[in-house]
Every structure is written in structure tokens, then in C-alpha cells.
Amino acid sequence: MQTELEIFREFIRSKGLRQTPEREIILAEICRKREHFDVDELFLRLRGQDKKISKASIYRTLPLLVECGLIREVNFVDGHWHYEQIYGQPHHCHLRCLSCGAMVEFEEPRLAAVEAELSRKHGYQIIKHVLEVQGYCPHCHQKSSARDEEAKHV
Ligand SMILES: [Zn+2]
Ligand SMILES: [Zn+2]
Ligand SMILES: [Zn+2]
């Protein structure tokens, strides 16, 4: 299996772009700590390590990393995209709390059967699916039921 860096360098070459150390530092940080992130979080992580990377270069680099399949857009929340590293990782879907934003990652093998069924029925060659299930986590759910209870007793 090729490393992330090899894939990225090949991709940059194939696009006729110039290889820059900034882009590689950004990629290395994303691979070092595999978790969901947005531009601001990544910027702060890099700054915490005294890496002088501008937000502008993060904004420019992330679409390239998406395009070559190393990361993916997870969701558009609070007015901006959130990402995660996916290369070499098993596929997963997300369960997201609409109140606090907490996310649970899960795998659902039955979705493979849904894909196969869709392929058969509509003649599509299936590449992927994107699924986000939304609701309220136990903590937020409890808080809001407590609020409802209080309202009843006023
Ligand atoms: Zn899935
Ligand atoms: Zn919550
Ligand atoms: Zn995830």
C-alpha cells in the first residue's frame, strides 16, 4: 500500500502543481491525529506545534486532499465543512447530536445489501454511500426532557 505522502506527491505532479512543504506539513498533521477536524481546529493544532501555516494554505490544501481520496468531507455544520482522514480506514457512517455536535462512528453491514439491491434495480455501479443519522445524544436528550418537566410544573 502506498503511503499518504506518496499518493499526494503523485497527485500534485499529475496536476502539474508545485510541491510545497506547507501542504505536506498539513497532510502529516492530519495523518498524525486521525480525528474529525475543521480548518480552525487544524490551524490551532499546527500553531500549537509552532508550525507557521496560514489558514489560507489550509483552505487551499484540503480540496486537493479530498480530490486525491486521502480525506473526505464529513458534513457542513456551523457554516463550514468538517473533514476526516479516510485513506486505509474502513468505511463508517456518522450519528450526530444536533445540539452539542457529538458524533458516533458506526458501521452498518446491512447497507451493503441496500447497495447491491439498488445496483440490481437501477443498473448503477455503486461507488459509495454517505449517511449521517441525526438526533440528540443521551446527555442533550436528558437535559431537554428535564426542561420540559420543569415547564409543566410552572
Ligand atoms: Zn456507511
Ligand atoms: Zn448532545
Ligand atoms: Zn468519522
Short mmCIF file of C-alpha atoms and ligand atoms in Angstrom, two decimals:
data_model
loop_
_atom_site.label_atom_id
_atom_site.label_comp_id
_atom_site.label_asym_id
_atom_site.label_seq_id
_atom_site.Cartn_x
_atom_site.Cartn_y
_atom_site.Cartn_z
CA MET A 1 0.00 0.00 0.00
CA GLN A 2 1.29 3.45 -0.92
CA THR A 3 1.80 5.96 1.85
CA GLU A 4 -0.36 9.08 2.04
CA LEU A 5 2.64 11.18 1.12
CA GLU A 6 3.39 9.09 -1.98
CA ILE A 7 -0.21 9.37 -3.15
CA PHE A 8 -0.26 13.09 -2.53
CA ARG A 9 3.04 13.74 -4.31
CA GLU A 10 1.92 11.72 -7.31
CA PHE A 11 -1.36 13.60 -7.40
CA ILE A 12 0.32 17.02 -7.16
CA ARG A 13 2.66 16.03 -10.00
CA SER A 14 -0.20 14.77 -12.16
CA LYS A 15 -1.96 18.11 -11.68
CA GLY A 16 1.15 19.99 -12.70
CA LEU A 17 1.22 21.77 -9.34
CA ARG A 18 4.31 22.68 -7.37
CA GLN A 19 5.14 20.59 -4.31
CA THR A 20 5.26 22.82 -1.24
CA PRO A 21 6.41 21.98 2.29
CA GLU A 22 3.27 23.65 3.70
CA ARG A 23 0.96 21.16 2.02
CA GLU A 24 3.00 18.22 3.28
CA ILE A 25 3.04 19.55 6.84
CA ILE A 26 -0.75 19.87 6.69
CA LEU A 27 -1.10 16.31 5.41
CA ALA A 28 1.30 14.96 8.07
CA GLU A 29 -0.70 16.60 10.86
CA ILE A 30 -3.99 15.19 9.54
CA CYS A 31 -2.50 11.69 9.43
CA ARG A 32 -0.79 12.03 12.82
CA LYS A 33 -4.05 12.58 14.67
CA ARG A 34 -6.90 10.82 12.95
CA GLU A 35 -9.99 12.65 14.09
CA HIS A 36 -12.70 14.91 12.73
CA PHE A 37 -11.49 18.45 12.17
CA ASP A 38 -12.27 21.76 10.53
CA VAL A 39 -9.95 24.47 9.25
CA ASP A 40 -9.81 26.35 12.55
CA GLU A 41 -9.03 23.23 14.59
CA LEU A 42 -6.29 22.17 12.21
CA PHE A 43 -4.86 25.69 12.20
CA LEU A 44 -4.70 25.72 16.02
CA ARG A 45 -3.15 22.26 16.17
CA LEU A 46 -0.38 23.36 13.79
CA ARG A 47 0.16 26.64 15.57
CA GLY A 48 0.43 24.76 18.88
CA GLN A 49 3.43 22.99 17.40
CA ASP A 50 4.97 26.25 16.19
CA LYS A 51 4.28 25.36 12.58
CA LYS A 52 3.76 28.54 10.61
CA ILE A 53 0.96 27.51 8.29
CA SER A 54 -1.60 30.08 7.21
CA LYS A 55 -5.31 29.39 7.19
CA ALA A 56 -5.25 30.29 3.51
CA SER A 57 -2.91 27.42 2.71
CA ILE A 58 -5.09 25.05 4.74
CA TYR A 59 -8.13 26.24 2.75
CA ARG A 60 -6.24 25.64 -0.48
CA THR A 61 -4.85 22.24 0.52
CA LEU A 62 -7.96 20.49 1.84
CA PRO A 63 -9.78 20.31 -1.52
CA LEU A 64 -6.67 18.71 -3.02
CA LEU A 65 -6.59 16.09 -0.27
CA VAL A 66 -10.28 15.40 -0.85
CA GLU A 67 -9.74 15.10 -4.59
CA CYS A 68 -7.00 12.50 -4.24
CA GLY A 69 -9.06 10.47 -1.75
CA LEU A 70 -6.95 10.90 1.38
CA ILE A 71 -9.61 12.76 3.34
CA ARG A 72 -13.33 13.33 2.94
CA GLU A 73 -15.86 15.98 3.77
CA VAL A 74 -17.84 14.70 6.75
CA ASN A 75 -20.54 17.36 6.98
CA PHE A 76 -21.31 21.04 6.63
CA VAL A 77 -22.07 22.28 10.15
CA ASP A 78 -21.88 25.77 11.70
CA GLY A 79 -21.37 27.25 8.25
CA HIS A 80 -18.26 25.31 7.28
CA TRP A 81 -17.02 21.88 6.28
CA HIS A 82 -15.67 19.26 8.68
CA TYR A 83 -13.26 16.63 7.40
CA GLU A 84 -11.63 13.35 8.32
CA GLN A 85 -8.78 11.22 7.08
CA ILE A 86 -10.11 8.12 5.29
CA TYR A 87 -7.27 6.51 3.33
CA GLY A 88 -6.62 2.96 4.59
CA GLN A 89 -9.52 3.22 7.05
CA PRO A 90 -12.62 1.02 6.99
CA HIS A 91 -15.77 2.80 5.82
CA HIS A 92 -18.02 4.22 8.53
CA CYS A 93 -21.13 6.36 8.85
CA HIS A 94 -21.96 9.01 11.46
CA LEU A 95 -24.56 9.55 14.15
CA ARG A 96 -24.58 13.24 15.12
CA CYS A 97 -26.14 15.15 18.00
CA LEU A 98 -27.97 18.24 16.70
CA SER A 99 -27.47 20.03 19.99
CA CYS A 100 -23.84 19.54 21.09
CA GLY A 101 -22.38 18.11 17.86
CA ALA A 102 -21.10 14.89 19.48
CA MET A 103 -20.55 12.19 16.85
CA VAL A 104 -20.61 8.41 16.99
CA GLU A 105 -18.98 6.46 14.17
CA PHE A 106 -20.67 3.23 13.18
CA GLU A 107 -20.56 0.57 10.51
CA GLU A 108 -23.75 -0.98 9.27
CA PRO A 109 -23.17 -4.14 7.17
CA ARG A 110 -26.82 -4.19 6.06
CA LEU A 111 -26.09 -1.11 3.94
CA ALA A 112 -24.04 -3.34 1.63
CA ALA A 113 -27.23 -5.25 0.90
CA VAL A 114 -29.03 -1.97 0.18
CA GLU A 115 -26.27 -1.01 -2.26
CA ALA A 116 -26.48 -4.39 -4.01
CA GLU A 117 -30.25 -4.07 -4.28
CA LEU A 118 -30.00 -0.55 -5.73
CA SER A 119 -27.39 -1.71 -8.20
CA ARG A 120 -29.60 -4.58 -9.35
CA LYS A 121 -32.73 -2.47 -9.57
CA HIS A 122 -31.29 0.58 -11.30
CA GLY A 123 -28.24 -0.79 -13.06
CA TYR A 124 -25.87 1.58 -11.24
CA GLN A 125 -22.29 0.72 -10.49
CA ILE A 126 -22.20 1.74 -6.82
CA ILE A 127 -19.09 3.56 -5.58
CA LYS A 128 -20.04 4.73 -2.10
CA HIS A 129 -22.76 6.00 0.17
CA VAL A 130 -22.82 8.88 2.62
CA LEU A 131 -25.03 8.55 5.66
CA GLU A 132 -25.46 10.84 8.62
CA VAL A 133 -28.11 9.97 11.20
CA GLN A 134 -29.16 12.95 13.32
CA GLY A 135 -30.72 13.23 16.73
CA TYR A 136 -29.99 14.13 20.35
CA CYS A 137 -27.32 12.36 22.38
CA PRO A 138 -28.31 10.92 25.80
CA HIS A 139 -26.88 13.95 27.58
CA CYS A 140 -28.73 16.58 25.49
CA HIS A 141 -31.89 14.50 25.35
CA GLN A 142 -31.94 14.26 29.14
CA LYS A 143 -31.37 17.99 29.52
CA SER A 144 -34.29 18.85 27.24
CA SER A 145 -36.67 16.38 28.93
CA ALA A 146 -35.71 17.94 32.27
CA ARG A 147 -36.57 21.35 30.81
CA ASP A 148 -39.93 20.07 29.56
CA GLU A 149 -40.69 18.65 33.00
CA GLU A 150 -39.88 21.99 34.63
CA ALA A 151 -42.11 23.86 32.19
CA LYS A 152 -45.04 21.60 33.10
CA HIS A 153 -44.71 22.44 36.78
CA VAL A 154 -44.65 26.23 36.43
ZN ZN B 1 -21.87 3.62 5.70
ZN ZN B 2 -25.53 16.22 22.53
ZN ZN B 3 -15.80 9.73 11.07
#
